[in-house]
Coordinates of C-alpha atoms in Angstrom, one line a residue:
M1 CA -10.7 -11.2 -27.0
P2 CA -11.5 -8.1 -24.1
R3 CA -9.3 -4.9 -24.4
A4 CA -7.9 -3.2 -21.7
T5 CA -5.3 -0.9 -21.6
V6 CA -3.1 -0.2 -18.1
I7 CA -1.6 3.6 -18.5
G8 CA 2.6 4.2 -17.0
L9 CA 4.9 1.7 -18.0
G10 CA 6.9 1.5 -14.5
K11 CA 7.1 -1.5 -12.3
S12 CA 3.4 -1.9 -11.8
G13 CA 2.3 -1.0 -14.8
V14 CA 4.6 -4.1 -16.4
A15 CA 3.4 -6.0 -13.4
A16 CA -0.6 -5.2 -14.4
A17 CA -0.1 -5.6 -18.2
R18 CA 1.3 -9.3 -17.9
L19 CA -1.5 -10.4 -15.5
L20 CA -3.9 -9.5 -18.2
K21 CA -2.2 -11.4 -20.9
R22 CA -1.9 -14.1 -19.3
E23 CA -5.6 -13.7 -18.2
G24 CA -6.3 -13.5 -21.7
W25 CA -6.9 -9.4 -22.3
E26 CA -6.0 -7.5 -24.9
V27 CA -3.5 -5.4 -23.6
E28 CA -2.0 -1.6 -24.4
L29 CA 0.2 0.4 -22.3
S30 CA 0.8 4.0 -22.5
D31 CA 3.2 6.0 -21.3
G32 CA 3.0 9.9 -21.8
N33 CA 7.0 9.8 -21.8
T34 CA 9.4 8.8 -23.9
S35 CA 13.5 7.6 -22.8
E36 CA 16.2 5.3 -24.4
T37 CA 15.4 3.0 -21.1
L38 CA 11.6 2.5 -22.1
L39 CA 11.6 2.0 -26.2
Q40 CA 13.5 -1.1 -24.8
Q41 CA 10.5 -1.7 -22.2
Q42 CA 8.2 -1.3 -25.5
Q43 CA 10.6 -4.1 -26.9
Q44 CA 10.6 -6.4 -24.3
L45 CA 6.7 -6.2 -24.1
A46 CA 6.0 -6.2 -27.7
A47 CA 7.4 -9.7 -27.5
E48 CA 5.6 -10.7 -25.3
Q49 CA 2.1 -9.2 -27.7
I50 CA 2.2 -6.7 -25.1
T51 CA 1.3 -3.3 -27.3
V52 CA 3.1 -0.2 -25.7
K53 CA 2.7 3.2 -27.1
L54 CA 4.8 6.3 -25.5
G55 CA 4.8 9.8 -25.9
Q56 CA 1.4 10.1 -25.7
S57 CA -1.5 9.8 -23.3
L58 CA -4.6 7.8 -23.9
E59 CA -7.6 9.1 -25.9
L60 CA -11.5 7.6 -25.8
N61 CA -12.3 8.3 -29.2
G62 CA -14.3 5.9 -31.5
A63 CA -16.0 2.6 -31.2
N64 CA -13.2 0.0 -30.1
L65 CA -12.9 1.5 -27.0
P66 CA -11.4 -0.7 -23.9
Q67 CA -13.8 -2.6 -21.2
L68 CA -11.0 -2.1 -18.4
I69 CA -8.0 0.7 -17.6
V70 CA -5.5 0.3 -14.4
V71 CA -4.0 2.4 -13.3
S72 CA -0.7 2.7 -12.3
P73 CA 0.4 3.8 -8.5
G74 CA 1.8 7.9 -9.7
V75 CA -1.2 8.5 -11.7
P76 CA -4.6 11.2 -10.6
W77 CA -7.4 9.4 -10.1
D78 CA -9.6 12.8 -11.7
I79 CA -7.5 13.7 -14.9
P80 CA -9.7 14.2 -17.5
V81 CA -9.1 10.7 -19.7
L82 CA -10.3 9.2 -16.2
I83 CA -13.4 10.7 -16.0
K84 CA -14.1 10.4 -19.5
A85 CA -13.8 6.4 -18.9
R86 CA -16.2 6.6 -16.3
Q87 CA -18.0 8.3 -17.8
L88 CA -17.9 5.9 -20.3
G89 CA -19.3 2.8 -18.7
I90 CA -15.7 1.9 -19.3
E91 CA -13.9 -0.3 -15.2
T92 CA -11.7 1.6 -14.5
I93 CA -8.9 1.3 -11.1
G94 CA -5.4 0.7 -9.7
E95 CA -2.9 -2.1 -10.0
M96 CA -3.7 -3.1 -6.0
E97 CA -7.2 -3.5 -7.1
L98 CA -6.4 -6.0 -10.1
A99 CA -3.5 -8.0 -7.9
W100 CA -6.3 -8.0 -5.1
R101 CA -8.9 -9.8 -8.0
N102 CA -6.2 -12.7 -8.8
L103 CA -5.4 -13.0 -4.7
R104 CA -8.6 -12.8 -3.0
A105 CA -8.2 -15.9 -1.3
L106 CA -5.6 -15.5 0.1
P107 CA -5.2 -13.1 3.8
W108 CA -4.0 -9.9 3.7
V109 CA -2.1 -7.6 5.6
G110 CA -2.6 -3.7 4.4
I111 CA -0.7 -0.9 5.8
T112 CA -1.7 2.7 5.4
G113 CA -0.5 5.8 6.9
T114 CA 1.3 9.2 6.6
N115 CA 4.3 8.3 7.7
G116 CA 6.0 4.7 9.3
K117 CA 3.8 2.5 6.8
T118 CA 7.7 1.7 4.9
T119 CA 9.0 0.6 8.1
T120 CA 6.1 -0.5 9.7
T121 CA 5.4 -3.2 6.7
A122 CA 9.2 -4.6 6.4
L123 CA 8.9 -5.4 10.4
I124 CA 5.5 -7.4 10.2
A125 CA 6.6 -9.2 6.4
T126 CA 9.6 -10.4 8.5
I127 CA 8.0 -11.6 11.3
F128 CA 5.4 -13.6 8.8
Q129 CA 9.1 -14.5 7.7
A130 CA 10.7 -15.7 10.7
A131 CA 7.6 -17.5 11.4
E132 CA 8.7 -19.8 8.1
L133 CA 5.5 -18.7 6.7
D134 CA 5.7 -16.9 2.5
A135 CA 4.6 -13.3 2.9
P136 CA 6.0 -11.0 0.9
A137 CA 6.2 -7.4 1.5
C138 CA 4.9 -5.4 -1.4
G139 CA 2.3 -2.8 -3.1
N140 CA 4.5 0.4 -1.4
I141 CA 7.6 -1.4 -1.0
G142 CA 9.3 -4.1 -2.8
Y143 CA 7.5 -5.5 -4.9
A144 CA 4.6 -4.3 -7.6
A145 CA 1.4 -6.2 -5.9
C146 CA 0.7 -7.9 -9.3
E147 CA 4.0 -9.3 -9.5
V148 CA 3.3 -11.4 -6.7
A149 CA -0.1 -12.2 -8.2
L150 CA 1.9 -13.4 -11.5
S151 CA 4.0 -15.5 -9.2
C152 CA 1.2 -18.0 -8.2
S153 CA -1.1 -17.7 -11.0
T154 CA 2.3 -20.3 -12.5
G155 CA 2.9 -22.0 -9.8
T156 CA 6.4 -20.6 -9.3
E157 CA 8.1 -19.3 -6.7
T158 CA 7.3 -15.7 -5.2
P159 CA 10.3 -13.2 -5.1
I160 CA 11.2 -12.6 -1.7
Q161 CA 13.9 -14.1 -1.2
N162 CA 17.9 -11.7 -0.7
R163 CA 15.3 -8.5 0.1
S164 CA 17.1 -7.1 3.5
T165 CA 13.1 -5.1 4.0
E166 CA 11.0 -7.8 3.6
R167 CA 12.1 -11.3 4.5
L168 CA 15.0 -12.3 7.9
A169 CA 18.2 -13.0 7.0
L170 CA 17.9 -17.0 8.1
S171 CA 19.9 -19.5 9.5
E172 CA 21.1 -22.4 6.0
A173 CA 19.6 -24.5 8.6
E174 CA 16.0 -22.7 9.3
K175 CA 16.1 -21.8 5.9
S176 CA 15.6 -25.1 4.7
R177 CA 12.5 -25.2 6.8
S178 CA 11.2 -22.9 5.0
P179 CA 8.0 -23.8 2.9
K180 CA 8.2 -23.5 -0.9
S181 CA 5.5 -21.9 -3.0
K182 CA 2.9 -23.8 -3.6
I183 CA 0.2 -23.9 -7.7
Q184 CA -2.8 -22.1 -6.8
N185 CA -1.5 -21.3 -3.3
C186 CA 2.2 -20.6 -3.4
I187 CA 2.1 -17.7 -0.2
D188 CA 0.5 -17.4 2.5
W189 CA 0.1 -14.1 2.8
V190 CA 0.1 -10.5 1.8
I191 CA 1.9 -8.2 3.1
A192 CA 0.8 -4.9 1.3
E193 CA 1.9 -1.5 2.7
I194 CA -0.4 0.7 0.8
S195 CA -0.9 4.5 -0.2
S196 CA -3.5 6.9 -0.3
Y197 CA -3.8 6.6 -4.2
Q198 CA -3.9 2.6 -4.3
V199 CA -6.6 3.0 -1.9
E200 CA -8.3 5.6 -4.1
S201 CA -8.0 3.2 -6.6
S202 CA -9.6 -0.1 -5.4
S203 CA -12.6 -0.9 -4.4
S204 CA -13.1 -3.6 -3.7
L205 CA -9.7 -4.6 -1.2
A206 CA -10.5 -6.2 1.5
P207 CA -7.0 -6.6 4.3
R208 CA -7.8 -9.4 7.0
I209 CA -5.9 -7.2 8.9
G210 CA -5.5 -2.9 8.9
V211 CA -3.1 -1.0 10.3
W212 CA -3.3 2.8 10.1
T213 CA 0.4 4.1 11.1
T214 CA -0.2 7.5 11.1
F215 CA -2.2 10.5 9.9
T216 CA -0.5 14.5 8.9
P217 CA -1.6 16.6 6.3
D218 CA 0.7 15.7 2.8
H219 CA -0.8 14.4 -1.1
L220 CA -2.7 17.6 -0.5
S221 CA -2.0 18.7 -3.8
R222 CA -3.8 15.4 -5.3
H223 CA -6.5 15.0 -2.4
Q224 CA -7.3 18.4 -1.6
T225 CA -8.4 18.5 1.3
L226 CA -7.4 17.1 4.9
E227 CA -11.2 15.0 5.4
N228 CA -11.2 14.1 1.7
Y229 CA -6.9 12.1 2.3
Y230 CA -8.9 11.0 5.5
N231 CA -11.8 9.1 4.5
I232 CA -9.5 7.6 1.2
K233 CA -6.8 5.7 4.1
A234 CA -10.5 5.6 6.3
K235 CA -12.0 3.4 3.1
L236 CA -9.2 0.4 3.8
L237 CA -9.9 0.0 7.0
H238 CA -13.3 0.0 7.8
Q239 CA -13.3 -2.8 4.9
S240 CA -10.1 -4.4 6.6
E241 CA -11.4 -7.8 8.6
L242 CA -9.7 -6.3 12.0
Q243 CA -8.1 -3.3 12.9
V244 CA -4.6 -1.5 14.5
F245 CA -4.1 1.5 15.0
N246 CA -2.1 3.7 16.2
G247 CA -2.9 5.5 19.2
D248 CA -0.4 7.3 20.1
D249 CA -0.8 9.6 16.5
T250 CA -2.7 12.8 17.4
Y251 CA -5.6 13.2 15.0
L252 CA -5.9 9.5 15.2
S253 CA -6.7 9.1 19.0
K254 CA -8.9 12.2 18.6
Q255 CA -10.9 9.8 16.1
G256 CA -10.9 7.6 18.7
L257 CA -13.8 4.7 20.2
S258 CA -16.7 7.1 18.4
A259 CA -14.5 6.1 15.1
W260 CA -13.0 2.7 15.6
P261 CA -14.8 1.3 18.1
N262 CA -13.9 -2.3 17.4
A263 CA -9.8 -1.6 16.1
Y264 CA -7.0 -2.4 18.8
W265 CA -5.2 -0.2 19.6
T266 CA -1.0 0.4 20.6
S267 CA 0.4 3.4 22.8
V268 CA 4.1 3.0 23.8
R269 CA 3.4 5.4 27.3
G270 CA 1.5 2.8 28.8
K271 CA -1.3 0.7 29.4
D272 CA -3.3 3.9 31.1
F273 CA -2.6 5.9 27.6
L274 CA -4.7 2.8 25.6
I275 CA -8.2 4.2 23.8
S276 CA -10.0 0.9 24.5
E277 CA -9.8 -2.0 26.8
K278 CA -7.6 -4.0 24.1
G279 CA -4.6 -3.6 22.4
F280 CA -0.8 -4.0 22.8
Y281 CA 1.6 -0.9 24.8
I282 CA 5.2 -0.6 27.2
E283 CA 5.9 -1.2 29.9
D284 CA 8.2 -1.8 31.5
D285 CA 11.2 -2.6 28.0
W286 CA 8.4 -5.3 27.4
V287 CA 5.9 -4.6 25.4
V288 CA 2.3 -5.8 26.4
E289 CA -0.6 -7.7 24.5
K290 CA -4.2 -7.8 26.1
L291 CA -6.3 -8.7 23.8
S292 CA -10.0 -8.0 24.9
A293 CA -11.8 -5.9 28.3
T294 CA -11.4 -9.5 30.7
S295 CA -8.1 -11.0 29.6
A296 CA -5.1 -10.9 31.5
P297 CA -2.2 -8.3 30.1
E298 CA 0.8 -11.1 28.3
P299 CA 4.3 -10.1 27.5
I300 CA 5.3 -10.8 24.0
V301 CA 8.9 -8.7 23.4
K302 CA 11.3 -7.2 25.4
V303 CA 11.7 -3.2 23.2
S304 CA 14.9 -3.0 23.9
T305 CA 16.1 -5.9 21.0
L306 CA 14.9 -3.6 17.7
R307 CA 18.0 -2.0 16.9
M308 CA 16.2 1.3 15.8
V309 CA 16.3 4.2 17.8
G310 CA 13.5 6.4 18.0
E311 CA 9.7 6.8 19.4
H312 CA 7.9 6.7 16.0
N313 CA 10.4 3.3 15.9
Q314 CA 8.8 1.4 18.9
Q315 CA 5.1 2.8 17.5
N316 CA 5.7 0.5 14.6
L317 CA 7.2 -2.3 16.9
L318 CA 4.0 -2.2 19.0
M319 CA 1.7 -2.3 15.9
A320 CA 4.5 -5.2 13.8
V321 CA 3.8 -7.2 17.1
A322 CA 0.0 -6.9 17.3
T323 CA -0.2 -7.6 13.2
A324 CA 1.1 -10.8 14.1
R325 CA -0.3 -11.8 17.3
L326 CA -3.8 -11.2 15.4
A327 CA -2.4 -13.8 13.0
G328 CA -1.6 -16.1 15.1
I329 CA 2.1 -16.0 14.9
N330 CA 4.7 -17.7 18.6
R331 CA 6.4 -14.7 20.8
D332 CA 9.3 -17.4 19.7
A333 CA 9.1 -16.0 15.9
I334 CA 8.5 -12.6 17.1
A335 CA 11.4 -12.2 18.9
L336 CA 13.5 -13.6 16.0
A337 CA 12.6 -11.2 14.0
I338 CA 13.0 -8.3 15.6
R339 CA 16.4 -9.1 17.3
E340 CA 17.6 -9.9 13.2
F341 CA 15.6 -7.5 11.8
P342 CA 17.8 -4.5 10.0
G343 CA 15.8 -1.6 9.2
V344 CA 14.1 -0.4 6.5
A345 CA 17.1 1.6 3.9
H346 CA 16.8 5.0 3.6
R347 CA 14.6 5.6 6.2
L348 CA 17.6 6.2 8.7
E349 CA 19.7 3.7 7.3
H350 CA 23.0 3.7 8.4
I351 CA 26.1 4.7 5.8
C352 CA 28.9 4.4 7.3
T353 CA 31.5 6.4 10.1
W354 CA 34.2 8.9 9.0
E355 CA 36.3 10.1 11.7
G356 CA 33.4 9.9 14.0
I357 CA 30.9 11.3 12.3
D358 CA 28.0 9.5 11.5
F359 CA 26.3 9.6 7.2
I360 CA 22.7 8.8 8.5
N361 CA 20.0 8.6 4.7
D362 CA 16.2 9.3 5.6
S363 CA 15.4 10.3 2.6
K364 CA 11.9 9.0 2.8
A365 CA 11.2 11.7 5.0
T366 CA 9.7 13.1 1.6
N367 CA 7.4 15.5 4.6
Y368 CA 8.2 18.1 7.7
D369 CA 6.9 15.9 10.0
A370 CA 9.1 12.9 8.6
A371 CA 12.0 15.2 8.7
E372 CA 11.2 15.9 12.3
V373 CA 11.2 12.6 13.7
G374 CA 14.3 12.7 11.5
L375 CA 16.2 15.6 13.3
A376 CA 14.7 14.0 17.0
S377 CA 16.2 10.3 16.8
V378 CA 20.0 11.1 15.7
K379 CA 22.6 12.9 17.7
S380 CA 23.1 16.3 18.1
P381 CA 24.2 18.1 16.9
V382 CA 23.4 17.7 13.6
I383 CA 24.8 18.8 9.7
L384 CA 21.0 18.3 8.5
I385 CA 21.0 18.1 4.7
A386 CA 17.4 19.2 3.1
G387 CA 15.1 20.4 0.3
G388 CA 13.6 18.8 -3.1
E389 CA 10.0 19.8 -4.0
A390 CA 8.7 21.3 -1.3
K391 CA 5.1 19.4 -0.4
A392 CA 2.0 21.7 1.8
G393 CA 2.3 21.2 5.2
D394 CA 2.6 22.6 9.0
D395 CA 6.5 23.1 8.7
T396 CA 6.1 24.6 12.5
G397 CA 7.6 21.8 14.7
W398 CA 9.9 20.5 11.5
L399 CA 11.7 24.9 12.0
A400 CA 11.5 23.7 15.7
K401 CA 13.9 20.7 15.8
I402 CA 16.2 22.1 13.7
H403 CA 16.9 25.0 15.8
S404 CA 17.0 23.0 18.9
Q405 CA 19.1 20.0 17.2
A406 CA 21.5 21.1 13.6
A407 CA 24.6 23.3 13.7
A408 CA 23.9 23.7 10.0
V409 CA 21.0 23.7 7.0
L410 CA 22.6 22.3 3.7
L411 CA 19.8 22.9 1.2
I412 CA 19.5 21.0 -2.4
G413 CA 16.8 21.7 -4.9
S414 CA 13.7 23.7 -6.4
A415 CA 12.9 24.5 -2.4
A416 CA 16.4 25.2 -1.7
P417 CA 15.3 29.2 -1.9
A418 CA 11.9 29.3 -0.3
F419 CA 13.5 27.0 2.7
A420 CA 15.9 30.2 3.1
Q421 CA 12.9 31.9 3.8
R422 CA 11.5 30.4 6.3
L423 CA 14.6 29.5 8.1
Q424 CA 15.4 33.4 8.1
E425 CA 11.5 33.8 9.3
V426 CA 12.5 32.2 12.7
G427 CA 15.6 33.7 13.5
Y428 CA 17.9 30.4 11.6
Y429 CA 20.5 31.8 9.7
S430 CA 22.8 29.2 9.4
Y431 CA 22.2 27.3 6.4
H432 CA 24.5 27.1 3.3
I433 CA 22.4 27.1 -0.4
V434 CA 24.7 24.0 -2.3
E435 CA 21.9 23.2 -4.6
T436 CA 22.7 19.5 -4.8
M437 CA 23.9 16.3 -3.7
E438 CA 27.2 16.0 -5.2
R439 CA 28.0 19.9 -3.4
A440 CA 26.1 19.0 -0.3
V441 CA 27.7 16.5 1.4
P442 CA 31.2 17.2 0.6
R443 CA 30.1 21.1 2.6
A444 CA 27.9 18.7 5.4
A445 CA 31.7 16.3 6.0
E446 CA 33.9 19.9 6.7
L447 CA 31.3 21.1 8.9
A448 CA 30.5 18.5 11.3
K449 CA 34.7 18.5 11.3
E450 CA 34.4 22.4 12.5
Y451 CA 31.3 22.2 14.8
Q452 CA 32.2 18.5 15.9
A453 CA 28.5 17.3 15.2
P454 CA 28.2 13.7 15.4
V455 CA 25.6 13.2 12.8
V456 CA 25.2 14.4 8.7
L457 CA 21.9 13.4 7.8
L458 CA 20.6 13.4 4.9
S459 CA 16.0 14.5 6.1
P460 CA 15.1 16.4 3.1
A461 CA 11.1 17.2 4.2
C462 CA 10.4 17.6 0.7
A463 CA 9.4 14.9 -2.3
S464 CA 12.4 13.8 -4.2
F465 CA 10.6 15.3 -8.6
D466 CA 12.9 17.9 -8.9
Q467 CA 16.0 16.5 -9.2
Y468 CA 15.3 12.3 -9.0
P469 CA 12.6 9.6 -10.4
N470 CA 12.3 9.1 -6.4
F471 CA 13.1 8.8 -3.2
E472 CA 15.1 5.7 -3.4
V473 CA 17.7 7.0 -5.9
R474 CA 17.9 9.9 -4.3
G475 CA 18.9 7.7 -1.4
D476 CA 21.1 6.4 -3.6
R477 CA 22.6 8.8 -4.2
F478 CA 23.9 10.4 -1.6
R479 CA 25.1 7.0 -0.8
Q480 CA 27.4 7.1 -2.8
L481 CA 28.0 9.9 -2.7
C482 CA 29.0 9.5 1.0
L483 CA 31.2 5.9 1.1
A484 CA 32.8 7.4 -1.9
W485 CA 33.7 10.9 0.3
A486 CA 34.8 7.3 3.6
G487 CA 36.7 5.6 1.1
G488 CA 39.1 8.6 0.6
G489 CA 37.3 10.3 -2.6
K490 CA 38.5 14.1 0.0
L491 CA 40.7 15.4 -2.5
Q492 CA 38.8 15.8 -5.1
Y493 CA 35.9 17.8 -3.7
N494 CA 38.4 19.7 -2.4
S495 CA 39.9 21.0 -5.4
I496 CA 36.1 21.4 -6.0
F497 CA 35.7 23.9 -3.7
S498 CA 38.2 25.7 -4.7
S499 CA 36.9 26.5 -7.9
P500 CA 33.3 27.7 -9.3
L501 CA 30.9 24.8 -8.4
P502 CA 30.2 22.8 -11.2
N503 CA 26.4 21.2 -12.0
S504 CA 27.0 17.3 -11.5
F505 CA 29.8 15.4 -11.4
S506 CA 30.6 11.3 -10.9
V507 CA 32.9 10.4 -8.0

């Protein structure tokens, strides 16, 4: 029996281990961490004859080496053990590549980009579902890609229902017309949000349609240079049969036709700003399609039916519509999906309104560019909550937007002192270091009343790992605190402000 090792006991790693086990591999799963939750998973997987080693790193010593190593997305591709594995001739791939090898007979949409990819992925999946196609969103959103592969290999239905970011909330009559999953061909399309980490560890992944949303400096601590980061993402698009690009993105537009001569480009600014003679653009509140140099422009859907605000969401809309049309989806399904699409959790997600103040969760804004877009998309003046684990990048535009949009900034997490210094350097002094989300939410509500600010916005411009496992948990905590405040938790918070602030508390 061939041996495989999976690194990382997260959702992707567990799905990969189960898929390999089903394919007849002897599977060992390793994770350098240990916790009560991981110990429970260890016991559960042991019952499935999958060995789990916790609190220790993979070692490649002795003769009994694995023939395959599968890496979860969060594991760096260049750690010593993986370099050694490749030197020893051990095949090393990512979880996404493993899923691709099992699902390559199906058409894929692969969406990548620095910002915007989650919303674009969710909207694409929603449109495909409105067209009565079984098209789960997976990868860096929703389900691990290997979870989808598992559901197909067993002939069971894919787990796509009841996920608002992946499936349109159709009426009961419409749901009854949706096709059921089929054995050996259980879905129609795979809609995969693919991060640079996942592209990096996928050698043969080749989507039917590749989408590139934006490109700005990010993850440079892992990828080292901007050129490396670009080339990793470009690999996915080069291996895609059809390509869709955001033509309004400064970096991508500079690459232009010389780098991507056959791509479909988009622009919210109109036909005159299309980089090529084919693409999708906005004109007179319509998304307009032009599929070739000689074809007539054709209106597809009204932009104003999209409930999400901001020019960046119009760009996401263009790329989603372009993808749908290249996949052969009709206008009616596109219009239905866009009209009903609620947006994506943690990306400018409206949580509640308290005394006329909107609380908005933009926890997915994990870098300066995304946070700048968040500030530009809401009413001002805004009370901003920012901070976390800082990333490398250019903060100039973000700081300028704070100057023009923010009445006050509340700083949390390990980046708070550095952010405070940067705000001082640009002459902005209306900031408060509050350290935790528990302190930030009630203070933000008070400041919003004081400054008559219509919005409290969590848009961190940082990763979450200093205080939370991921940006979702951070956003969920913000949501909990906001709802507790709006529901009458004010007295608890006021009593806290009358005494020294604790490290944390629960409501």
